[in-house]
Amino acid sequence: MLEVLDGERLVEQAYQLKKVYESNEVKVHTLICKRDNPYPNLLFLRDLLWATPEGVILCRPASQQRAGEERLVARTLSEIGIPIVMSIKGDGVFEGADALWLNSETVILGTGFRTNDKGGRQIENFLSDLGVKTIKIQLKKGVQHLLGVMNFLTEDVIVLNDNKAPENLENILLDHGYKVVRLTNEEEINNSRGMNFVNLGNKKILMPTGAHKLKECFQTNGCEVVECDISEYLKAGGGIGCLTGILYRR
């Protein structure tokens, strides 16, 4: 359930999250906005950029309310020296949380609520020029992003949201050599955003505090868990995976 945010507490949590990342050897850049920033959803950077080995694709959010956020992201990317290799054009819409790298040669792309066919086709064409295959799947009605359906627990284990996964998705992942763990704890998935974690590499993830059963499940499946309090971000409907934009992809 969405709630009114405590702005000062949100900033405190943002900088605490930055410290946690840095303590786990992740380099962090922050996008700083003025107090009169007209883009409250800018918090969720995962939607606004998508990293490839050649550089970053600048996304175009589906919601008209978010129009203009990409300009602030483009400016920040320029300031920190990250190349923009492509922007979504025309009537296409694409959000970064709808595309995930299965391996260096394969991307899985979800279309539906936030990414349309025109945007997906632009991504597919770009990746084809890199020699990368795109597997497109239609997300279920009401599902916002592919990231809400699947996430990478380790280099060989993927967790699936049992309630939101399309029927063919598990077989696709199995065919690519992954072990699949289906998650059914809707309370901790939806309210604690326990599945909305970031993989830190070396069988370690960073997840929100409070999802105790999911944490135990992840540990049982061979993953070390680092936690961080993002309770103010949860009030806005997103987790650590949503608010983190990935800038570099090997």
Coordinates of N, CA and C in Angstrom, one line a residue:
M1 N 0.8 -1.2 0.0 CA 0.0 0.0 0.0 C 0.9 1.2 0.0
L2 N 0.6 2.2 -0.9 CA 1.3 3.4 -1.0 C 1.0 4.3 0.2
E3 N 2.1 5.0 0.7 CA 1.9 6.0 1.8 C 2.7 7.2 1.5
V4 N 2.4 8.3 2.3 CA 3.2 9.5 2.2 C 4.6 9.3 2.7
L5 N 5.6 9.8 2.0 CA 7.0 9.6 2.3 C 7.5 10.6 3.3
D6 N 8.4 10.2 4.2 CA 9.2 11.1 5.0 C 10.5 11.5 4.2
G7 N 10.5 12.7 3.6 CA 11.6 13.0 2.7 C 13.0 12.9 3.3
E8 N 13.1 13.4 4.6 CA 14.4 13.4 5.2 C 14.9 12.0 5.5
R9 N 13.9 11.2 5.9 CA 14.2 9.8 6.2 C 14.6 9.0 4.9
L10 N 14.0 9.4 3.8 CA 14.3 8.8 2.5 C 15.7 9.1 2.1
V11 N 16.1 10.3 2.3 CA 17.5 10.7 1.9 C 18.5 9.9 2.8
E12 N 18.2 9.8 4.1 CA 19.1 9.1 5.0 C 19.2 7.6 4.5
Q13 N 18.1 7.0 4.1 CA 18.1 5.6 3.7 C 18.9 5.5 2.4
A14 N 18.8 6.5 1.5 CA 19.5 6.5 0.3 C 21.0 6.4 0.5
Y15 N 21.5 7.3 1.4 CA 22.9 7.3 1.7 C 23.4 6.1 2.5
Q16 N 22.5 5.5 3.3 CA 22.9 4.3 4.0 C 23.0 3.2 3.0
L17 N 22.1 3.1 2.0 CA 22.2 2.1 0.9 C 23.5 2.3 0.1
K18 N 23.8 3.5 -0.1 CA 25.1 3.8 -0.8 C 26.3 3.2 -0.1
K19 N 26.3 3.4 1.3 CA 27.3 2.9 2.1 C 27.4 1.3 2.1
V20 N 26.2 0.7 2.1 CA 26.2 -0.8 2.0 C 26.7 -1.3 0.7
Y21 N 26.3 -0.6 -0.4 CA 26.9 -1.0 -1.7 C 28.4 -0.9 -1.7
E22 N 28.9 0.3 -1.2 CA 30.3 0.5 -1.3 C 31.1 -0.4 -0.4
S23 N 30.5 -0.8 0.7 CA 31.1 -1.8 1.6 C 31.2 -3.2 1.0
N24 N 30.4 -3.4 -0.1 CA 30.5 -4.6 -0.8 C 31.1 -4.5 -2.2
E25 N 32.0 -3.4 -2.3 CA 32.9 -3.2 -3.4 C 32.1 -2.8 -4.7
V26 N 31.0 -2.1 -4.5 CA 30.2 -1.6 -5.7 C 30.4 -0.1 -5.8
K27 N 30.8 0.4 -6.9 CA 30.9 1.8 -7.1 C 29.6 2.4 -7.3
V28 N 29.3 3.5 -6.6 CA 27.9 4.1 -6.7 C 28.0 5.6 -7.1
H29 N 27.2 5.9 -8.1 CA 26.9 7.3 -8.4 C 25.5 7.7 -8.0
T30 N 25.3 8.9 -7.6 CA 24.0 9.3 -7.1 C 23.5 10.4 -8.1
L31 N 22.2 10.4 -8.3 CA 21.5 11.4 -9.1 C 20.8 12.3 -8.1
I32 N 21.4 13.5 -7.9 CA 20.9 14.5 -7.0 C 19.9 15.5 -7.6
C33 N 18.7 15.6 -7.0 CA 17.7 16.5 -7.6 C 17.4 17.7 -6.6
K34 N 16.9 18.8 -7.2 CA 16.6 19.9 -6.4 C 15.3 19.6 -5.6
R35 N 15.0 20.3 -4.6 CA 13.9 20.1 -3.7 C 12.6 20.3 -4.5
D36 N 12.6 21.1 -5.5 CA 11.3 21.3 -6.3 C 11.3 20.4 -7.5
N37 N 12.0 19.3 -7.5 CA 12.0 18.3 -8.6 C 10.6 17.9 -8.9
P38 N 10.2 18.0 -10.2 CA 8.8 17.7 -10.5 C 8.6 16.2 -10.9
Y39 N 9.6 15.4 -10.6 CA 9.6 14.0 -11.0 C 9.7 13.1 -9.8
P40 N 8.7 12.8 -9.1 CA 8.8 12.0 -7.9 C 9.2 10.6 -8.2
N41 N 8.8 10.1 -9.3 CA 9.1 8.7 -9.7 C 10.6 8.5 -10.1
L42 N 11.3 9.6 -10.2 CA 12.7 9.5 -10.6 C 13.5 8.6 -9.6
L43 N 12.9 8.3 -8.4 CA 13.5 7.4 -7.5 C 13.9 6.1 -8.1
F44 N 13.1 5.7 -9.0 CA 13.2 4.3 -9.5 C 14.0 4.3 -10.9
L45 N 15.3 4.3 -10.7 CA 16.2 4.5 -11.9 C 16.3 3.2 -12.7
R46 N 15.9 2.1 -12.2 CA 16.0 0.8 -13.0 C 15.2 0.9 -14.3
D47 N 14.1 1.7 -14.2 CA 13.2 1.8 -15.4 C 13.8 2.7 -16.4
L48 N 14.8 3.6 -16.1 CA 15.2 4.7 -17.0 C 16.4 4.4 -17.8
L49 N 17.1 3.3 -17.5 CA 18.3 3.0 -18.2 C 18.6 1.5 -18.2
W50 N 19.2 1.0 -19.2 CA 19.5 -0.4 -19.3 C 20.9 -0.6 -19.9
A51 N 21.8 -1.3 -19.2 CA 23.2 -1.4 -19.6 C 23.4 -2.6 -20.5
T52 N 24.3 -2.3 -21.5 CA 24.8 -3.3 -22.4 C 26.4 -3.2 -22.4
P53 N 27.1 -4.2 -23.0 CA 28.5 -4.1 -23.0 C 29.0 -2.9 -23.8
E54 N 28.2 -2.3 -24.7 CA 28.6 -1.2 -25.5 C 28.3 0.2 -24.8
G55 N 27.5 0.2 -23.8 CA 27.1 1.4 -23.1 C 25.6 1.3 -22.7
V56 N 25.0 2.4 -22.3 CA 23.7 2.4 -21.7 C 22.6 2.8 -22.8
I57 N 21.5 2.0 -22.7 CA 20.3 2.4 -23.5 C 19.4 3.3 -22.6
L58 N 19.1 4.5 -23.2 CA 18.2 5.4 -22.4 C 16.8 5.0 -22.7
C59 N 16.0 4.7 -21.7 CA 14.7 4.2 -21.8 C 13.6 5.3 -22.0
R60 N 12.4 4.8 -22.3 CA 11.3 5.8 -22.3 C 10.2 5.1 -21.5
P61 N 9.9 5.7 -20.3 CA 8.8 5.1 -19.5 C 7.4 5.2 -20.2
A62 N 6.6 4.2 -19.8 CA 5.3 4.1 -20.5 C 4.3 5.2 -19.9
S63 N 4.5 5.6 -18.6 CA 3.6 6.5 -18.0 C 3.9 7.9 -18.4
Q64 N 2.9 8.7 -18.9 CA 3.1 10.1 -19.3 C 3.6 10.9 -18.1
Q65 N 3.3 10.5 -16.9 CA 3.7 11.2 -15.7 C 5.2 11.2 -15.5
R66 N 5.9 10.2 -16.1 CA 7.3 10.1 -16.0 C 8.1 10.8 -17.2
A67 N 7.4 11.3 -18.1 CA 8.0 12.0 -19.3 C 8.9 13.1 -18.8
G68 N 10.1 13.1 -19.3 CA 11.1 14.1 -18.9 C 12.2 13.6 -18.0
E69 N 11.9 12.5 -17.3 CA 12.9 11.9 -16.4 C 14.1 11.5 -17.1
E70 N 14.0 11.0 -18.3 CA 15.1 10.5 -19.1 C 16.1 11.6 -19.4
R71 N 15.6 12.8 -19.5 CA 16.6 13.9 -19.7 C 17.5 14.2 -18.6
L72 N 17.0 14.0 -17.4 CA 17.9 14.2 -16.2 C 18.9 13.0 -16.1
V73 N 18.4 11.8 -16.5 CA 19.3 10.7 -16.5 C 20.4 10.8 -17.5
A74 N 20.0 11.3 -18.7 CA 21.0 11.5 -19.8 C 22.1 12.5 -19.3
R75 N 21.7 13.6 -18.7 CA 22.6 14.6 -18.2 C 23.6 14.0 -17.2
T76 N 23.1 13.2 -16.3 CA 23.9 12.5 -15.3 C 24.9 11.5 -15.9
L77 N 24.4 10.7 -16.8 CA 25.3 9.8 -17.5 C 26.4 10.5 -18.2
S78 N 26.1 11.6 -18.8 CA 27.1 12.4 -19.5 C 28.2 12.9 -18.5
E79 N 27.7 13.4 -17.3 CA 28.6 13.9 -16.3 C 29.6 12.9 -15.8
I80 N 29.1 11.6 -15.7 CA 30.0 10.6 -15.1 C 30.7 9.8 -16.2
G81 N 30.5 10.1 -17.5 CA 31.2 9.5 -18.6 C 30.7 8.1 -19.0
I82 N 29.4 7.9 -18.8 CA 28.8 6.6 -19.3 C 28.2 6.9 -20.7
P83 N 28.6 6.2 -21.7 CA 28.1 6.4 -23.1 C 26.6 6.0 -23.2
I84 N 25.8 6.8 -23.9 CA 24.5 6.4 -24.3 C 24.5 5.9 -25.7
V85 N 24.2 4.6 -25.9 CA 24.4 4.0 -27.2 C 23.1 4.0 -28.0
M86 N 21.9 4.3 -27.3 CA 20.7 4.2 -28.0 C 19.6 4.9 -27.1
S87 N 18.6 5.5 -27.8 CA 17.4 6.0 -27.1 C 16.2 5.4 -27.8
I88 N 15.2 5.1 -27.0 CA 13.9 4.6 -27.6 C 13.2 5.7 -28.4
K89 N 12.8 5.4 -29.6 CA 12.2 6.4 -30.5 C 10.8 6.2 -30.8
G90 N 10.2 7.2 -31.5 CA 8.8 7.1 -32.0 C 7.8 6.8 -30.9
D91 N 6.9 5.8 -31.2 CA 5.9 5.4 -30.3 C 6.3 4.3 -29.4
G92 N 7.6 3.9 -29.4 CA 8.1 2.8 -28.6 C 8.2 3.3 -27.2
V93 N 7.9 2.3 -26.2 CA 8.2 2.5 -24.8 C 8.9 1.3 -24.3
F94 N 9.9 1.5 -23.5 CA 10.7 0.4 -22.9 C 11.2 0.9 -21.5
E95 N 11.0 0.0 -20.5 CA 11.6 0.3 -19.2 C 12.6 -0.8 -18.9
G96 N 13.7 -0.3 -18.3 CA 14.8 -1.2 -18.1 C 14.6 -2.5 -17.2
A97 N 13.5 -2.4 -16.4 CA 13.2 -3.6 -15.6 C 12.5 -4.7 -16.3
D98 N 12.3 -4.4 -17.7 CA 11.7 -5.4 -18.5 C 12.7 -6.3 -19.3
A99 N 14.0 -6.1 -19.1 CA 15.0 -6.8 -19.8 C 16.1 -7.3 -18.9
L100 N 16.4 -8.6 -19.0 CA 17.4 -9.2 -18.2 C 18.3 -10.1 -19.0
W101 N 19.6 -10.0 -18.7 CA 20.6 -10.8 -19.4 C 20.6 -12.3 -18.8
L102 N 20.3 -13.3 -19.7 CA 20.4 -14.6 -19.3 C 21.8 -15.1 -19.3
N103 N 22.6 -14.6 -20.3 CA 24.0 -14.8 -20.4 C 24.5 -13.8 -21.4
S104 N 25.8 -13.9 -21.7 CA 26.4 -12.8 -22.6 C 25.9 -12.8 -24.0
E105 N 25.1 -13.8 -24.4 CA 24.6 -13.9 -25.7 C 23.1 -13.9 -25.8
T106 N 22.4 -13.8 -24.7 CA 21.0 -14.0 -24.6 C 20.3 -13.0 -23.6
V107 N 19.3 -12.3 -24.1 CA 18.5 -11.4 -23.3 C 17.0 -11.9 -23.3
I108 N 16.4 -11.9 -22.1 CA 15.0 -12.1 -22.1 C 14.3 -10.8 -21.8
L109 N 13.2 -10.6 -22.7 CA 12.6 -9.3 -22.7 C 11.1 -9.5 -22.5
G110 N 10.5 -8.8 -21.5 CA 9.1 -8.9 -21.2 C 8.4 -7.7 -21.9
T111 N 7.3 -8.0 -22.5 CA 6.4 -7.0 -23.1 C 5.1 -7.0 -22.4
G112 N 4.4 -5.8 -22.4 CA 3.1 -5.8 -21.8 C 2.8 -4.4 -21.3
F113 N 2.7 -4.3 -20.0 CA 2.2 -3.0 -19.3 C 3.2 -1.9 -19.5
R114 N 4.5 -2.1 -19.4 CA 5.5 -1.0 -19.4 C 6.4 -1.0 -20.7
T115 N 6.4 -2.1 -21.4 CA 7.2 -2.1 -22.6 C 6.3 -2.6 -23.8
N116 N 6.2 -1.8 -24.8 CA 5.3 -2.3 -25.9 C 6.1 -2.9 -27.0
D117 N 5.4 -3.4 -28.0 CA 6.0 -4.2 -29.1 C 7.0 -3.3 -29.9
K118 N 6.7 -2.0 -30.1 CA 7.6 -1.1 -30.8 C 8.9 -0.9 -30.0
G119 N 8.7 -0.7 -28.7 CA 10.0 -0.5 -28.0 C 10.8 -1.8 -27.9
G120 N 10.1 -2.9 -27.7 CA 10.8 -4.2 -27.7 C 11.5 -4.5 -29.0
R121 N 10.9 -4.1 -30.1 CA 11.5 -4.4 -31.4 C 12.8 -3.6 -31.5
Q122 N 12.8 -2.3 -31.0 CA 14.0 -1.5 -31.1 C 15.2 -2.1 -30.3
I123 N 14.8 -2.7 -29.1 CA 15.8 -3.3 -28.3 C 16.3 -4.6 -29.0
E124 N 15.4 -5.4 -29.6 CA 15.8 -6.6 -30.3 C 16.7 -6.3 -31.4
N125 N 16.4 -5.3 -32.2 CA 17.2 -4.9 -33.4 C 18.6 -4.5 -32.9
F126 N 18.7 -3.7 -31.9 CA 20.0 -3.2 -31.4 C 20.8 -4.4 -30.9
L127 N 20.2 -5.3 -30.2 CA 21.0 -6.5 -29.7 C 21.4 -7.4 -30.8
S128 N 20.6 -7.5 -31.8 CA 20.9 -8.4 -33.0 C 22.2 -7.9 -33.6
D129 N 22.4 -6.6 -33.7 CA 23.6 -6.0 -34.3 C 24.8 -6.4 -33.4
L130 N 24.6 -6.7 -32.1 CA 25.7 -7.1 -31.2 C 25.9 -8.6 -31.2
G131 N 25.1 -9.3 -32.0 CA 25.1 -10.8 -32.0 C 24.4 -11.4 -30.8
V132 N 23.5 -10.7 -30.2 CA 22.8 -11.1 -29.0 C 21.4 -11.5 -29.4
K133 N 21.0 -12.7 -28.9 CA 19.6 -13.2 -29.2 C 18.7 -12.6 -28.1
T134 N 17.4 -12.3 -28.6 CA 16.4 -11.8 -27.7 C 15.3 -12.8 -27.6
I135 N 14.9 -13.2 -26.4 CA 13.7 -14.1 -26.2 C 12.6 -13.2 -25.6
K136 N 11.6 -13.0 -26.4 CA 10.5 -12.1 -25.9 C 9.4 -13.0 -25.3
I137 N 8.9 -12.5 -24.2 CA 7.7 -13.2 -23.5 C 6.7 -12.1 -23.2
Q138 N 5.4 -12.5 -23.3 CA 4.3 -11.7 -23.0 C 4.0 -11.8 -21.5
L139 N 4.1 -10.7 -20.8 CA 3.8 -10.7 -19.3 C 2.3 -10.8 -19.1
K140 N 2.0 -11.4 -18.0 CA 0.6 -11.5 -17.6 C -0.1 -10.2 -17.4
K141 N -1.4 -10.1 -17.6 CA -2.1 -8.9 -17.4 C -1.9 -8.4 -15.9
G142 N -1.6 -7.1 -15.8 CA -1.4 -6.5 -14.5 C 0.0 -6.6 -13.9
V143 N 0.9 -7.3 -14.6 CA 2.3 -7.4 -14.2 C 3.0 -6.2 -14.7
Q144 N 3.7 -5.5 -13.8 CA 4.4 -4.2 -14.2 C 5.7 -4.5 -15.0
H145 N 6.5 -5.4 -14.5 CA 7.8 -5.6 -15.1 C 8.3 -7.0 -15.0
L146 N 9.2 -7.4 -15.9 CA 9.8 -8.7 -15.8 C 10.5 -8.9 -14.5
L147 N 11.1 -7.8 -14.0 CA 11.9 -7.9 -12.7 C 11.0 -8.4 -11.6
G148 N 9.7 -8.1 -11.7 CA 8.7 -8.6 -10.7 C 8.3 -10.0 -10.8
V149 N 8.8 -10.6 -11.9 CA 8.5 -12.0 -12.2 C 9.7 -13.0 -11.9
M150 N 10.9 -12.5 -12.2 CA 12.1 -13.3 -12.0 C 13.3 -12.4 -11.5
N151 N 14.2 -13.1 -10.9 CA 15.4 -12.4 -10.5 C 16.6 -13.4 -10.3
F152 N 17.8 -13.0 -10.4 CA 18.9 -13.9 -10.4 C 19.5 -14.0 -9.0
L153 N 19.3 -15.1 -8.3 CA 19.8 -15.3 -7.0 C 21.3 -15.5 -7.0
T154 N 21.7 -16.4 -7.8 CA 23.2 -16.7 -8.0 C 23.4 -16.8 -9.5
E155 N 24.6 -17.2 -9.9 CA 24.9 -17.3 -11.3 C 24.2 -18.5 -11.9
D156 N 23.6 -19.4 -11.1 CA 23.0 -20.6 -11.7 C 21.6 -20.8 -11.1
V157 N 21.1 -19.9 -10.3 CA 19.8 -20.1 -9.7 C 18.9 -18.8 -9.9
I158 N 17.7 -19.0 -10.4 CA 16.8 -17.9 -10.6 C 15.5 -18.2 -9.8
V159 N 15.0 -17.1 -9.1 CA 13.8 -17.2 -8.4 C 12.7 -16.7 -9.3
L160 N 11.5 -17.3 -9.2 CA 10.3 -16.9 -10.0 C 9.2 -16.6 -9.0
N161 N 8.5 -15.5 -9.3 CA 7.2 -15.2 -8.6 C 6.2 -16.2 -9.1
D162 N 5.8 -17.2 -8.3 CA 4.9 -18.2 -8.8 C 3.6 -17.7 -9.3
N163 N 3.1 -16.7 -8.7 CA 1.8 -16.1 -9.1 C 1.8 -15.3 -10.4
K164 N 3.0 -14.8 -10.8 CA 3.1 -13.9 -12.0 C 3.8 -14.5 -13.2
A165 N 4.5 -15.7 -13.0 CA 5.3 -16.2 -14.1 C 4.5 -16.8 -15.2
P166 N 4.7 -16.4 -16.5 CA 4.1 -17.0 -17.6 C 4.4 -18.5 -17.7
E167 N 3.5 -19.2 -18.3 CA 3.6 -20.7 -18.2 C 4.9 -21.2 -18.9
N168 N 5.4 -20.5 -19.9 CA 6.6 -21.0 -20.7 C 7.9 -20.5 -20.1
L169 N 7.9 -19.7 -19.1 CA 9.1 -19.1 -18.6 C 10.0 -20.1 -17.9
E170 N 9.5 -20.9 -17.1 CA 10.3 -21.8 -16.3 C 11.1 -22.7 -17.3
N171 N 10.4 -23.2 -18.3 CA 11.1 -24.1 -19.3 C 12.2 -23.4 -20.0
I172 N 12.0 -22.1 -20.4 CA 13.0 -21.3 -21.0 C 14.3 -21.2 -20.1
L173 N 14.1 -21.0 -18.8 CA 15.2 -20.9 -17.9 C 15.9 -22.2 -17.7
L174 N 15.1 -23.3 -17.6 CA 15.7 -24.6 -17.5 C 16.5 -24.9 -18.7
D175 N 16.0 -24.6 -19.9 CA 16.8 -24.9 -21.1 C 18.1 -24.1 -21.2
H176 N 18.2 -23.0 -20.4 CA 19.4 -22.3 -20.4 C 20.3 -22.6 -19.2
G177 N 20.0 -23.7 -18.6 CA 20.9 -24.3 -17.5 C 20.7 -23.8 -16.1
Y178 N 19.6 -23.0 -15.9 CA 19.3 -22.5 -14.6 C 18.5 -23.4 -13.7
K179 N 18.8 -23.4 -12.4 CA 17.9 -24.0 -11.4 C 16.8 -23.0 -11.1
V180 N 15.6 -23.4 -11.1 CA 14.5 -22.5 -10.8 C 13.8 -22.7 -9.5
V181 N 13.7 -21.7 -8.6 CA 13.0 -21.7 -7.3 C 11.8 -20.9 -7.4
R182 N 10.6 -21.5 -7.2 CA 9.4 -20.7 -7.3 C 9.0 -20.2 -5.9
L183 N 8.7 -18.9 -5.9 CA 8.4 -18.2 -4.6 C 6.9 -18.0 -4.5
T184 N 6.3 -18.3 -3.3 CA 4.9 -18.3 -3.2 C 4.4 -17.3 -2.0
N185 N 5.4 -16.8 -1.3 CA 5.1 -15.9 -0.2 C 4.7 -14.5 -0.7
E186 N 3.4 -14.3 -1.0 CA 3.0 -13.1 -1.6 C 3.1 -11.9 -0.6
E187 N 3.0 -12.1 0.6 CA 3.1 -11.0 1.6 C 4.5 -10.4 1.6
E188 N 5.5 -11.3 1.6 CA 6.9 -10.8 1.6 C 7.3 -10.3 0.2
I189 N 6.8 -10.9 -0.9 CA 7.1 -10.4 -2.2 C 6.5 -9.1 -2.5
N190 N 5.2 -8.9 -2.1 CA 4.5 -7.6 -2.5 C 4.7 -6.5 -1.5
N191 N 4.7 -6.8 -0.2 CA 4.8 -5.8 0.8 C 6.2 -5.5 1.3
S192 N 7.0 -6.5 1.5 CA 8.4 -6.3 1.9 C 9.3 -6.1 0.7
R193 N 8.8 -6.4 -0.5 CA 9.6 -6.4 -1.7 C 10.9 -7.3 -1.6
G194 N 10.7 -8.4 -0.9 CA 11.8 -9.3 -0.7 C 12.4 -9.9 -1.9
M195 N 11.7 -10.0 -3.0 CA 12.2 -10.5 -4.3 C 12.9 -9.4 -5.1
N196 N 12.7 -8.2 -4.7 CA 13.3 -7.1 -5.5 C 14.7 -6.7 -4.9
F197 N 15.6 -7.7 -5.1 CA 16.9 -7.6 -4.6 C 17.9 -7.3 -5.8
V198 N 19.1 -7.0 -5.4 CA 20.2 -6.8 -6.4 C 21.3 -7.9 -6.1
N199 N 21.7 -8.6 -7.2 CA 22.7 -9.6 -7.1 C 24.1 -8.9 -7.1
L200 N 24.9 -9.1 -6.0 CA 26.2 -8.5 -5.8 C 27.3 -9.3 -6.4
G201 N 27.0 -10.5 -6.9 CA 28.0 -11.4 -7.4 C 28.6 -12.3 -6.3
N202 N 29.3 -13.4 -6.6 CA 29.9 -14.3 -5.6 C 28.8 -14.8 -4.7
K203 N 27.7 -15.2 -5.2 CA 26.6 -15.8 -4.5 C 26.1 -14.9 -3.3
K204 N 26.0 -13.6 -3.5 CA 25.6 -12.7 -2.5 C 24.6 -11.7 -3.1
I205 N 23.5 -11.4 -2.3 CA 22.5 -10.4 -2.8 C 22.3 -9.4 -1.7
L206 N 21.8 -8.2 -2.2 CA 21.4 -7.1 -1.3 C 19.9 -7.0 -1.4
M207 N 19.2 -7.2 -0.2 CA 17.7 -7.2 -0.2 C 17.2 -6.3 0.9
P208 N 15.9 -5.9 0.8 CA 15.3 -5.1 1.9 C 15.2 -5.9 3.2
T209 N 15.3 -5.2 4.3 CA 15.0 -5.9 5.6 C 13.5 -6.2 5.7
G210 N 13.2 -7.3 6.5 CA 11.8 -7.6 6.8 C 11.2 -8.8 6.1
A211 N 11.9 -9.3 5.1 CA 11.3 -10.5 4.4 C 12.0 -11.7 4.9
H212 N 11.7 -12.1 6.1 CA 12.4 -13.1 6.9 C 12.3 -14.5 6.2
K213 N 11.2 -14.9 5.8 CA 11.0 -16.2 5.2 C 11.7 -16.3 3.8
L214 N 11.6 -15.2 3.0 CA 12.4 -15.2 1.7 C 13.9 -15.2 2.0
K215 N 14.3 -14.5 3.0 CA 15.7 -14.5 3.3 C 16.2 -15.9 3.6
E216 N 15.4 -16.6 4.4 CA 15.8 -18.0 4.8 C 15.8 -18.9 3.5
C217 N 14.8 -18.7 2.6 CA 14.8 -19.5 1.4 C 16.0 -19.2 0.5
F218 N 16.4 -17.9 0.4 CA 17.6 -17.6 -0.4 C 18.9 -18.2 0.2
Q219 N 19.0 -18.2 1.5 CA 20.2 -18.8 2.2 C 20.2 -20.3 2.0
T220 N 19.0 -20.9 2.0 CA 18.9 -22.3 1.8 C 19.4 -22.7 0.4
N221 N 19.2 -21.8 -0.5 CA 19.6 -22.1 -1.9 C 21.0 -21.5 -2.2
G222 N 21.8 -21.4 -1.2 CA 23.3 -21.1 -1.4 C 23.7 -19.7 -1.5
C223 N 22.8 -18.8 -1.1 CA 23.1 -17.4 -1.3 C 23.4 -16.6 0.1
E224 N 24.4 -15.8 0.1 CA 24.6 -15.0 1.3 C 23.8 -13.7 1.1
V225 N 23.2 -13.3 2.2 CA 22.2 -12.2 2.2 C 22.7 -11.0 3.0
V226 N 22.7 -9.8 2.3 CA 23.0 -8.5 2.9 C 21.7 -7.8 2.9
E227 N 21.3 -7.1 4.1 CA 20.1 -6.4 4.2 C 20.3 -4.9 4.4
C228 N 19.3 -4.2 3.9 CA 19.3 -2.7 4.2 C 17.8 -2.2 4.3
D229 N 17.7 -1.3 5.3 CA 16.3 -0.7 5.5 C 16.0 0.3 4.5
I230 N 15.0 0.0 3.7 CA 14.5 1.0 2.7 C 13.0 1.2 2.8
S231 N 12.6 1.3 4.1 CA 11.1 1.4 4.4 C 10.4 2.6 3.7
E232 N 11.1 3.7 3.6 CA 10.5 4.8 2.9 C 10.3 4.6 1.4
Y233 N 11.2 3.9 0.8 CA 11.1 3.5 -0.6 C 9.9 2.6 -0.8
L234 N 9.7 1.7 0.2 CA 8.6 0.7 0.1 C 7.3 1.5 0.1
K235 N 7.2 2.6 0.7 CA 6.0 3.4 0.7 C 5.6 3.9 -0.7
A236 N 6.6 4.0 -1.5 CA 6.4 4.5 -2.9 C 6.2 3.3 -3.9
G237 N 6.3 2.1 -3.3 CA 6.0 0.9 -4.2 C 7.1 0.3 -4.9
G238 N 8.4 0.5 -4.4 CA 9.5 -0.1 -5.1 C 10.5 -0.6 -4.1
G239 N 11.4 -1.5 -4.6 CA 12.5 -2.1 -3.7 C 13.8 -1.7 -4.2
I240 N 14.8 -2.4 -3.7 CA 16.2 -2.1 -4.0 C 16.5 -2.3 -5.5
G241 N 16.0 -3.3 -6.1 CA 16.2 -3.5 -7.5 C 15.6 -2.4 -8.4
C242 N 14.5 -1.9 -7.9 CA 13.8 -0.8 -8.7 C 14.6 0.5 -8.6
L243 N 15.2 0.8 -7.5 CA 15.8 2.1 -7.3 C 17.3 2.1 -7.7
T244 N 17.8 1.0 -8.1 CA 19.2 0.9 -8.5 C 19.3 0.8 -10.0
G245 N 20.0 1.7 -10.7 CA 20.2 1.7 -12.1 C 21.6 1.1 -12.3
I246 N 21.7 0.0 -13.1 CA 23.0 -0.7 -13.4 C 23.6 0.0 -14.6
L247 N 24.9 0.5 -14.4 CA 25.6 1.3 -15.3 C 26.6 0.6 -16.2
Y248 N 26.9 -0.6 -15.8 CA 28.0 -1.3 -16.5 C 27.6 -2.8 -16.7
R249 N 27.9 -3.3 -17.9 CA 27.6 -4.7 -18.1 C 28.7 -5.3 -19.0
R250 N 29.3 -6.4 -18.5 CA 30.4 -7.0 -19.2 C 29.9 -7.9 -20.3

